[in-house]
C-alpha atoms as a PDB file:
ATOM      1  CA  UNK A   1      54.513  18.966 -91.365  1.00  0.00           C
ATOM      2  CA  UNK A   2      51.976  21.769 -90.803  1.00  0.00           C
ATOM      3  CA  UNK A   3      53.565  24.024 -88.199  1.00  0.00           C
ATOM      4  CA  UNK A   4      51.543  26.293 -85.941  1.00  0.00           C
ATOM      5  CA  UNK A   5      52.090  30.086 -86.081  1.00  0.00           C
ATOM      6  CA  UNK A   6      55.115  31.163 -84.053  1.00  0.00           C
ATOM      7  CA  UNK A   7      53.380  33.922 -82.078  1.00  0.00           C
ATOM      8  CA  UNK A   8      50.074  35.673 -81.554  1.00  0.00           C
ATOM      9  CA  UNK A   9      49.453  39.197 -80.300  1.00  0.00           C
ATOM     10  CA  UNK A  10      47.011  42.105 -80.542  1.00  0.00           C
ATOM     11  CA  UNK A  11      47.124  45.664 -81.937  1.00  0.00           C
ATOM     12  CA  UNK A  12      45.018  48.534 -83.278  1.00  0.00           C
ATOM     13  CA  UNK A  13      42.768  48.930 -80.257  1.00  0.00           C
ATOM     14  CA  UNK A  14      40.093  51.560 -80.681  1.00  0.00           C
ATOM     15  CA  UNK A  15      36.784  52.246 -78.964  1.00  0.00           C
ATOM     16  CA  UNK A  16      34.957  49.258 -80.432  1.00  0.00           C
ATOM     17  CA  UNK A  17      37.473  46.806 -81.915  1.00  0.00           C
ATOM     18  CA  UNK A  18      40.819  45.064 -81.530  1.00  0.00           C
ATOM     19  CA  UNK A  19      42.953  43.181 -84.059  1.00  0.00           C
ATOM     20  CA  UNK A  20      44.611  39.864 -83.216  1.00  0.00           C
ATOM     21  CA  UNK A  21      47.535  38.960 -85.448  1.00  0.00           C
ATOM     22  CA  UNK A  22      49.882  36.003 -85.733  1.00  0.00           C
ATOM     23  CA  UNK A  23      53.162  35.098 -87.407  1.00  0.00           C
ATOM     24  CA  UNK A  24      53.015  32.282 -89.983  1.00  0.00           C
ATOM     25  CA  UNK A  25      55.892  29.799 -89.960  1.00  0.00           C
ATOM     26  CA  UNK A  26      55.303  28.141 -93.321  1.00  0.00           C
ATOM     27  CA  UNK A  27      53.653  28.709 -96.686  1.00  0.00           C
ATOM     28  CA  UNK A  28      50.113  28.239 -95.411  1.00  0.00           C
ATOM     29  CA  UNK A  29      47.530  30.784 -96.595  1.00  0.00           C
ATOM     30  CA  UNK A  30      44.574  29.855 -94.406  1.00  0.00           C
ATOM     31  CA  UNK A  31      43.981  29.726 -90.672  1.00  0.00           C
ATOM     32  CA  UNK A  32      41.279  28.968 -88.138  1.00  0.00           C
ATOM     33  CA  UNK A  33      40.966  31.499 -85.304  1.00  0.00           C
ATOM     34  CA  UNK A  34      38.945  31.039 -82.108  1.00  0.00           C
ATOM     35  CA  UNK A  35      38.274  33.373 -79.199  1.00  0.00           C
ATOM     36  CA  UNK A  36      36.257  33.751 -76.028  1.00  0.00           C
ATOM     37  CA  UNK A  37      36.090  36.488 -73.430  1.00  0.00           C
ATOM     38  CA  UNK A  38      36.570  35.923 -69.719  1.00  0.00           C
ATOM     39  CA  UNK A  39      32.787  35.878 -69.244  1.00  0.00           C
ATOM     40  CA  UNK A  40      32.075  33.422 -72.057  1.00  0.00           C
ATOM     41  CA  UNK A  41      31.884  29.654 -71.735  1.00  0.00           C
ATOM     42  CA  UNK A  42      31.892  28.769 -75.446  1.00  0.00           C
ATOM     43  CA  UNK A  43      34.504  29.511 -78.095  1.00  0.00           C
ATOM     44  CA  UNK A  44      33.647  31.452 -81.252  1.00  0.00           C
ATOM     45  CA  UNK A  45      35.356  29.951 -84.297  1.00  0.00           C
ATOM     46  CA  UNK A  46      36.300  31.820 -87.488  1.00  0.00           C
ATOM     47  CA  UNK A  47      37.367  29.435 -90.234  1.00  0.00           C
ATOM     48  CA  UNK A  48      39.190  29.795 -93.550  1.00  0.00           C
ATOM     49  CA  UNK A  49      40.786  33.154 -92.739  1.00  0.00           C
ATOM     50  CA  UNK A  50      43.060  34.167 -95.635  1.00  0.00           C
ATOM     51  CA  UNK A  51      45.097  36.848 -93.820  1.00  0.00           C
ATOM     52  CA  UNK A  52      47.235  36.403 -90.660  1.00  0.00           C
ATOM     53  CA  UNK A  53      45.020  38.638 -88.557  1.00  0.00           C
ATOM     54  CA  UNK A  54      41.437  38.977 -87.406  1.00  0.00           C
ATOM     55  CA  UNK A  55      39.641  42.129 -86.232  1.00  0.00           C
ATOM     56  CA  UNK A  56      37.119  41.586 -83.456  1.00  0.00           C
ATOM     57  CA  UNK A  57      34.391  44.238 -83.505  1.00  0.00           C
ATOM     58  CA  UNK A  58      31.345  45.115 -81.418  1.00  0.00           C
ATOM     59  CA  UNK A  59      33.248  45.939 -78.223  1.00  0.00           C
ATOM     60  CA  UNK A  60      32.114  48.605 -75.756  1.00  0.00           C
ATOM     61  CA  UNK A  61      34.189  51.734 -75.371  1.00  0.00           C
ATOM     62  CA  UNK A  62      36.265  52.435 -72.232  1.00  0.00           C
ATOM     63  CA  UNK A  63      35.902  48.814 -71.135  1.00  0.00           C
ATOM     64  CA  UNK A  64      38.457  46.324 -69.794  1.00  0.00           C
ATOM     65  CA  UNK A  65      38.465  42.987 -71.603  1.00  0.00           C
ATOM     66  CA  UNK A  66      40.309  39.701 -71.243  1.00  0.00           C
ATOM     67  CA  UNK A  67      40.247  37.309 -74.187  1.00  0.00           C
ATOM     68  CA  UNK A  68      41.573  33.804 -74.640  1.00  0.00           C
ATOM     69  CA  UNK A  69      42.507  33.263 -78.274  1.00  0.00           C
ATOM     70  CA  UNK A  70      43.951  30.459 -80.361  1.00  0.00           C
ATOM     71  CA  UNK A  71      44.922  30.026 -83.997  1.00  0.00           C
ATOM     72  CA  UNK A  72      46.037  27.110 -86.160  1.00  0.00           C
ATOM     73  CA  UNK A  73      47.397  26.864 -89.683  1.00  0.00           C
ATOM     74  CA  UNK A  74      45.505  25.052 -92.450  1.00  0.00           C
ATOM     75  CA  UNK A  75      48.126  23.597 -94.798  1.00  0.00           C
ATOM     76  CA  UNK A  76      45.804  21.471 -96.898  1.00  0.00           C
ATOM     77  CA  UNK A  77      42.875  19.082 -96.742  1.00  0.00           C
ATOM     78  CA  UNK A  78      43.168  17.242 -93.438  1.00  0.00           C
ATOM     79  CA  UNK A  79      46.547  18.863 -92.745  1.00  0.00           C
ATOM     80  CA  UNK A  80      46.278  21.252 -89.793  1.00  0.00           C
ATOM     81  CA  UNK A  81      48.771  22.473 -87.206  1.00  0.00           C
ATOM     82  CA  UNK A  82      48.509  22.450 -83.437  1.00  0.00           C
ATOM     83  CA  UNK A  83      46.942  25.502 -81.786  1.00  0.00           C
ATOM     84  CA  UNK A  84      48.938  28.585 -80.885  1.00  0.00           C
ATOM     85  CA  UNK A  85      47.262  30.087 -77.815  1.00  0.00           C
ATOM     86  CA  UNK A  86      47.346  33.318 -75.837  1.00  0.00           C
ATOM     87  CA  UNK A  87      45.464  35.325 -73.219  1.00  0.00           C
ATOM     88  CA  UNK A  88      45.329  39.098 -73.531  1.00  0.00           C
ATOM     89  CA  UNK A  89      43.882  41.898 -71.406  1.00  0.00           C
ATOM     90  CA  UNK A  90      43.330  45.408 -72.704  1.00  0.00           C
ATOM     91  CA  UNK A  91      41.227  48.544 -72.299  1.00  0.00           C
ATOM     92  CA  UNK A  92      39.289  49.859 -75.263  1.00  0.00           C
ATOM     93  CA  UNK A  93      39.556  53.525 -76.194  1.00  0.00           C
ATOM     94  CA  UNK A  94      36.914  56.075 -75.307  1.00  0.00           C
ATOM     95  CA  UNK A  95      34.326  57.371 -77.729  1.00  0.00           C
ATOM     96  CA  UNK A  96      34.514  61.064 -78.512  1.00  0.00           C
ATOM     97  CA  UNK A  97      31.883  63.258 -76.886  1.00  0.00           C
ATOM     98  CA  UNK A  98      29.063  63.799 -79.382  1.00  0.00           C
ATOM     99  CA  UNK A  99      26.132  64.826 -77.183  1.00  0.00           C
ATOM    100  CA  UNK A 100      26.169  68.249 -75.538  1.00  0.00           C
ATOM    101  CA  UNK A 101      25.815  69.556 -72.914  1.00  0.00           C
ATOM    102  CA  UNK A 102      28.213  67.132 -71.253  1.00  0.00           C
ATOM    103  CA  UNK A 103      29.143  67.189 -67.565  1.00  0.00           C
ATOM    104  CA  UNK A 104      31.145  65.240 -65.002  1.00  0.00           C
ATOM    105  CA  UNK A 105      31.196  65.536 -61.197  1.00  0.00           C
ATOM    106  CA  UNK A 106      33.648  62.576 -60.805  1.00  0.00           C
ATOM    107  CA  UNK A 107      31.288  60.592 -58.581  1.00  0.00           C
ATOM    108  CA  UNK A 108      31.338  57.575 -60.905  1.00  0.00           C
ATOM    109  CA  UNK A 109      35.091  56.968 -60.460  1.00  0.00           C
ATOM    110  CA  UNK A 110      37.147  55.207 -57.814  1.00  0.00           C
ATOM    111  CA  UNK A 111      39.061  57.397 -55.372  1.00  0.00           C
ATOM    112  CA  UNK A 112      42.506  57.342 -53.759  1.00  0.00           C
ATOM    113  CA  UNK A 113      45.834  58.569 -55.065  1.00  0.00           C
ATOM    114  CA  UNK A 114      48.083  57.001 -57.686  1.00  0.00           C
ATOM    115  CA  UNK A 115      45.413  55.063 -59.600  1.00  0.00           C
ATOM    116  CA  UNK A 116      42.347  57.211 -58.991  1.00  0.00           C
ATOM    117  CA  UNK A 117      41.879  58.867 -62.344  1.00  0.00           C
ATOM    118  CA  UNK A 118      39.105  58.553 -64.940  1.00  0.00           C
ATOM    119  CA  UNK A 119      39.792  56.131 -67.794  1.00  0.00           C
ATOM    120  CA  UNK A 120      38.807  58.574 -70.527  1.00  0.00           C
ATOM    121  CA  UNK A 121      40.937  61.406 -69.169  1.00  0.00           C
ATOM    122  CA  UNK A 122      44.719  61.732 -69.467  1.00  0.00           C
ATOM    123  CA  UNK A 123      46.947  62.793 -66.560  1.00  0.00           C
ATOM    124  CA  UNK A 124      50.299  64.467 -67.207  1.00  0.00           C
ATOM    125  CA  UNK A 125      52.630  65.251 -64.308  1.00  0.00           C
ATOM    126  CA  UNK A 126      56.251  66.435 -64.570  1.00  0.00           C
ATOM    127  CA  UNK A 127      57.280  65.585 -60.990  1.00  0.00           C
ATOM    128  CA  UNK A 128      60.761  64.100 -60.725  1.00  0.00           C
ATOM    129  CA  UNK A 129      59.968  62.418 -57.411  1.00  0.00           C
ATOM    130  CA  UNK A 130      57.394  59.874 -56.335  1.00  0.00           C
ATOM    131  CA  UNK A 131      54.526  62.351 -55.910  1.00  0.00           C
ATOM    132  CA  UNK A 132      53.675  62.190 -59.592  1.00  0.00           C
ATOM    133  CA  UNK A 133      50.045  61.190 -59.224  1.00  0.00           C
ATOM    134  CA  UNK A 134      48.358  64.609 -59.139  1.00  0.00           C
ATOM    135  CA  UNK A 135      45.694  65.414 -60.147  1.00  0.00           C
ATOM    136  CA  UNK A 136      43.565  62.560 -58.841  1.00  0.00           C
ATOM    137  CA  UNK A 137      39.972  61.926 -57.807  1.00  0.00           C
ATOM    138  CA  UNK A 138      39.509  62.616 -54.115  1.00  0.00           C
ATOM    139  CA  UNK A 139      36.558  61.552 -51.982  1.00  0.00           C
ATOM    140  CA  UNK A 140      35.213  64.100 -49.510  1.00  0.00           C
ATOM    141  CA  UNK A 141      31.591  65.210 -49.530  1.00  0.00           C
ATOM    142  CA  UNK A 142      32.573  68.151 -47.308  1.00  0.00           C
ATOM    143  CA  UNK A 143      34.953  69.478 -49.965  1.00  0.00           C
ATOM    144  CA  UNK A 144      33.140  68.464 -53.145  1.00  0.00           C
ATOM    145  CA  UNK A 145      31.000  70.980 -54.978  1.00  0.00           C
ATOM    146  CA  UNK A 146      28.335  68.337 -55.614  1.00  0.00           C
ATOM    147  CA  UNK A 147      28.179  64.677 -54.716  1.00  0.00           C
ATOM    148  CA  UNK A 148      31.193  63.176 -52.959  1.00  0.00           C
ATOM    149  CA  UNK A 149      34.189  63.458 -55.305  1.00  0.00           C
ATOM    150  CA  UNK A 150      36.311  66.131 -56.912  1.00  0.00           C
ATOM    151  CA  UNK A 151      39.501  66.465 -58.952  1.00  0.00           C
ATOM    152  CA  UNK A 152      42.398  67.438 -56.696  1.00  0.00           C
ATOM    153  CA  UNK A 153      45.429  69.342 -58.069  1.00  0.00           C
ATOM    154  CA  UNK A 154      48.604  70.034 -56.103  1.00  0.00           C
ATOM    155  CA  UNK A 155      51.407  71.908 -57.883  1.00  0.00           C
ATOM    156  CA  UNK A 156      54.687  72.923 -56.291  1.00  0.00           C
ATOM    157  CA  UNK A 157      58.169  74.139 -57.187  1.00  0.00           C
ATOM    158  CA  UNK A 158      59.568  71.419 -54.922  1.00  0.00           C
ATOM    159  CA  UNK A 159      61.520  68.843 -56.942  1.00  0.00           C
ATOM    160  CA  UNK A 160      59.449  65.951 -55.664  1.00  0.00           C
ATOM    161  CA  UNK A 161      56.192  67.565 -56.799  1.00  0.00           C
ATOM    162  CA  UNK A 162      54.962  68.629 -60.214  1.00  0.00           C
ATOM    163  CA  UNK A 163      55.503  72.193 -61.315  1.00  0.00           C
ATOM    164  CA  UNK A 164      53.148  71.476 -64.197  1.00  0.00           C
ATOM    165  CA  UNK A 165      50.284  69.019 -64.224  1.00  0.00           C
ATOM    166  CA  UNK A 166      47.462  68.456 -66.669  1.00  0.00           C
ATOM    167  CA  UNK A 167      44.039  66.866 -66.689  1.00  0.00           C
ATOM    168  CA  UNK A 168      43.124  66.271 -70.334  1.00  0.00           C
ATOM    169  CA  UNK A 169      39.424  65.713 -70.887  1.00  0.00           C
ATOM    170  CA  UNK A 170      37.922  63.122 -73.259  1.00  0.00           C
ATOM    171  CA  UNK A 171      37.973  63.957 -76.947  1.00  0.00           C
ATOM    172  CA  UNK A 172      35.174  66.005 -78.442  1.00  0.00           C
ATOM    173  CA  UNK A 173      33.761  65.158 -81.861  1.00  0.00           C
ATOM    174  CA  UNK A 174      34.969  68.356 -83.511  1.00  0.00           C
ATOM    175  CA  UNK A 175      33.274  67.472 -86.800  1.00  0.00           C
ATOM    176  CA  UNK A 176      29.976  67.867 -84.972  1.00  0.00           C
ATOM    177  CA  UNK A 177      31.078  70.440 -82.391  1.00  0.00           C
ATOM    178  CA  UNK A 178      34.073  72.601 -83.432  1.00  0.00           C
ATOM    179  CA  UNK A 179      35.993  73.713 -80.353  1.00  0.00           C
ATOM    180  CA  UNK A 180      35.616  77.401 -81.204  1.00  0.00           C
ATOM    181  CA  UNK A 181      31.831  77.071 -80.924  1.00  0.00           C
ATOM    182  CA  UNK A 182      31.985  75.794 -77.345  1.00  0.00           C
ATOM    183  CA  UNK A 183      32.256  77.158 -73.843  1.00  0.00           C
ATOM    184  CA  UNK A 184      33.420  75.383 -70.710  1.00  0.00           C
ATOM    185  CA  UNK A 185      31.911  75.958 -67.271  1.00  0.00           C
ATOM    186  CA  UNK A 186      33.378  74.570 -64.063  1.00  0.00           C
ATOM    187  CA  UNK A 187      33.625  75.123 -60.319  1.00  0.00           C
ATOM    188  CA  UNK A 188      36.945  75.523 -58.522  1.00  0.00           C
ATOM    189  CA  UNK A 189      38.376  76.769 -55.238  1.00  0.00           C
ATOM    190  CA  UNK A 190      41.808  77.270 -53.734  1.00  0.00           C
ATOM    191  CA  UNK A 191      43.229  75.585 -50.661  1.00  0.00           C
ATOM    192  CA  UNK A 192      42.476  77.001 -47.238  1.00  0.00           C
ATOM    193  CA  UNK A 193      46.244  77.096 -46.640  1.00  0.00           C
ATOM    194  CA  UNK A 194      47.160  80.700 -47.419  1.00  0.00           C
ATOM    195  CA  UNK A 195      50.590  79.891 -48.858  1.00  0.00           C
ATOM    196  CA  UNK A 196      49.102  77.557 -51.489  1.00  0.00           C
ATOM    197  CA  UNK A 197      48.572  79.533 -54.666  1.00  0.00           C
ATOM    198  CA  UNK A 198      48.384  78.449 -58.292  1.00  0.00           C
ATOM    199  CA  UNK A 199      47.120  79.295 -61.742  1.00  0.00           C
ATOM    200  CA  UNK A 200      44.607  77.156 -63.607  1.00  0.00           C
ATOM    201  CA  UNK A 201      45.165  77.467 -67.347  1.00  0.00           C
ATOM    202  CA  UNK A 202      42.390  76.211 -69.606  1.00  0.00           C
ATOM    203  CA  UNK A 203      43.388  75.252 -73.120  1.00  0.00           C
ATOM    204  CA  UNK A 204      43.128  72.741 -75.945  1.00  0.00           C
ATOM    205  CA  UNK A 205      45.365  69.815 -76.924  1.00  0.00           C
ATOM    206  CA  UNK A 206      45.568  67.740 -80.101  1.00  0.00           C
ATOM    207  CA  UNK A 207      47.815  65.043 -78.610  1.00  0.00           C
ATOM    208  CA  UNK A 208      46.992  63.896 -75.090  1.00  0.00           C
ATOM    209  CA  UNK A 209      50.583  62.899 -74.250  1.00  0.00           C
ATOM    210  CA  UNK A 210      52.415  65.809 -75.908  1.00  0.00           C
ATOM    211  CA  UNK A 211      52.298  68.990 -73.835  1.00  0.00           C
ATOM    212  CA  UNK A 212      53.751  70.993 -76.732  1.00  0.00           C
ATOM    213  CA  UNK A 213      50.318  70.749 -78.367  1.00  0.00           C
ATOM    214  CA  UNK A 214      48.683  72.551 -75.432  1.00  0.00           C
ATOM    215  CA  UNK A 215      47.269  75.909 -76.587  1.00  0.00           C
ATOM    216  CA  UNK A 216      46.193  78.144 -73.678  1.00  0.00           C
ATOM    217  CA  UNK A 217      42.862  79.912 -74.035  1.00  0.00           C
ATOM    218  CA  UNK A 218      42.278  81.446 -70.604  1.00  0.00           C
ATOM    219  CA  UNK A 219      43.999  81.655 -67.202  1.00  0.00           C
ATOM    220  CA  UNK A 220      41.979  81.357 -64.016  1.00  0.00           C
ATOM    221  CA  UNK A 221      43.322  82.289 -60.565  1.00  0.00           C
ATOM    222  CA  UNK A 222      40.931  80.997 -57.888  1.00  0.00           C
ATOM    223  CA  UNK A 223      41.108  83.330 -54.908  1.00  0.00           C
ATOM    224  CA  UNK A 224      38.260  82.049 -52.733  1.00  0.00           C
ATOM    225  CA  UNK A 225      38.356  79.032 -50.427  1.00  0.00           C
ATOM    226  CA  UNK A 226      34.751  78.276 -51.341  1.00  0.00           C
ATOM    227  CA  UNK A 227      33.656  77.220 -54.803  1.00  0.00           C
ATOM    228  CA  UNK A 228      33.337  79.799 -57.562  1.00  0.00           C
ATOM    229  CA  UNK A 229      31.895  79.212 -61.014  1.00  0.00           C
ATOM    230  CA  UNK A 230      34.108  80.012 -63.990  1.00  0.00           C
ATOM    231  CA  UNK A 231      33.310  80.152 -67.701  1.00  0.00           C
ATOM    232  CA  UNK A 232      35.803  79.880 -70.558  1.00  0.00           C
ATOM    233  CA  UNK A 233      34.757  80.754 -74.105  1.00  0.00           C
ATOM    234  CA  UNK A 234      36.734  79.048 -76.899  1.00  0.00           C
ATOM    235  CA  UNK A 235      35.627  81.392 -79.702  1.00  0.00           C
ATOM    236  CA  UNK A 236      39.207  82.650 -80.212  1.00  0.00           C
ATOM    237  CA  UNK A 237      40.693  79.170 -80.607  1.00  0.00           C
ATOM    238  CA  UNK A 238      41.893  78.513 -84.180  1.00  0.00           C
ATOM    239  CA  UNK A 239      43.654  75.132 -83.903  1.00  0.00           C
ATOM    240  CA  UNK A 240      42.623  71.570 -84.690  1.00  0.00           C
ATOM    241  CA  UNK A 241      42.783  70.111 -81.172  1.00  0.00           C
ATOM    242  CA  UNK A 242      39.912  68.021 -79.887  1.00  0.00           C
ATOM    243  CA  UNK A 243      40.684  67.815 -76.147  1.00  0.00           C
ATOM    244  CA  UNK A 244      39.950  70.542 -73.607  1.00  0.00           C
ATOM    245  CA  UNK A 245      42.727  70.445 -71.008  1.00  0.00           C
ATOM    246  CA  UNK A 246      43.322  71.937 -67.565  1.00  0.00           C
ATOM    247  CA  UNK A 247      46.882  72.864 -66.615  1.00  0.00           C
ATOM    248  CA  UNK A 248      47.887  73.830 -63.094  1.00  0.00           C
ATOM    249  CA  UNK A 249      51.218  75.482 -62.302  1.00  0.00           C
END
């Protein structure tokens, strides 16, 4: 009469942990939970759990994982349910930047179009058409400032392209490094096509998916077709955001 939990799922992913939870179907108050990752051969067993969830810790940040999990109810001595099983894939969050100076030339990322974007960055693009994948990491040693890759923006008033697009950088540990104590240096150039012209607005965001939290700090207008170095000082910023963001329009 001991019935297995009706479902199992996961939640509360952060940089180093994930919580697996299940739905009891009876009055049981103890469970056995087992898990193994896709690279493991043996199961890890956690017995006599008194809550319908288990938090797995010790994960690496910004890492893709696949776990097989199973849970069974313990209804009494010698009275156990069948296993409820599941397989789940997820990506852990990114740690905030704590060590400065920090730099990125995009050479460690895959390249292409719609999927070529760093895991710890956030891309926002308001295109109504299918060309909603800018900015992305492009591979061309001839056009990169250093190495082989660079971040490629393309903004347009055309309906199928984005009029506004953002590249939101990884979070900064603002308890250690308040934004208004920092400066941001980067290299940028404009297209060799004379009719292509845009503004690059550097700012700060507190929510990586809510553009209303974007606070502009400086506006850059690249005029040269070869790379120029730009520096933005955040000393005037007074908000609580923890992400430097680049907006092109």
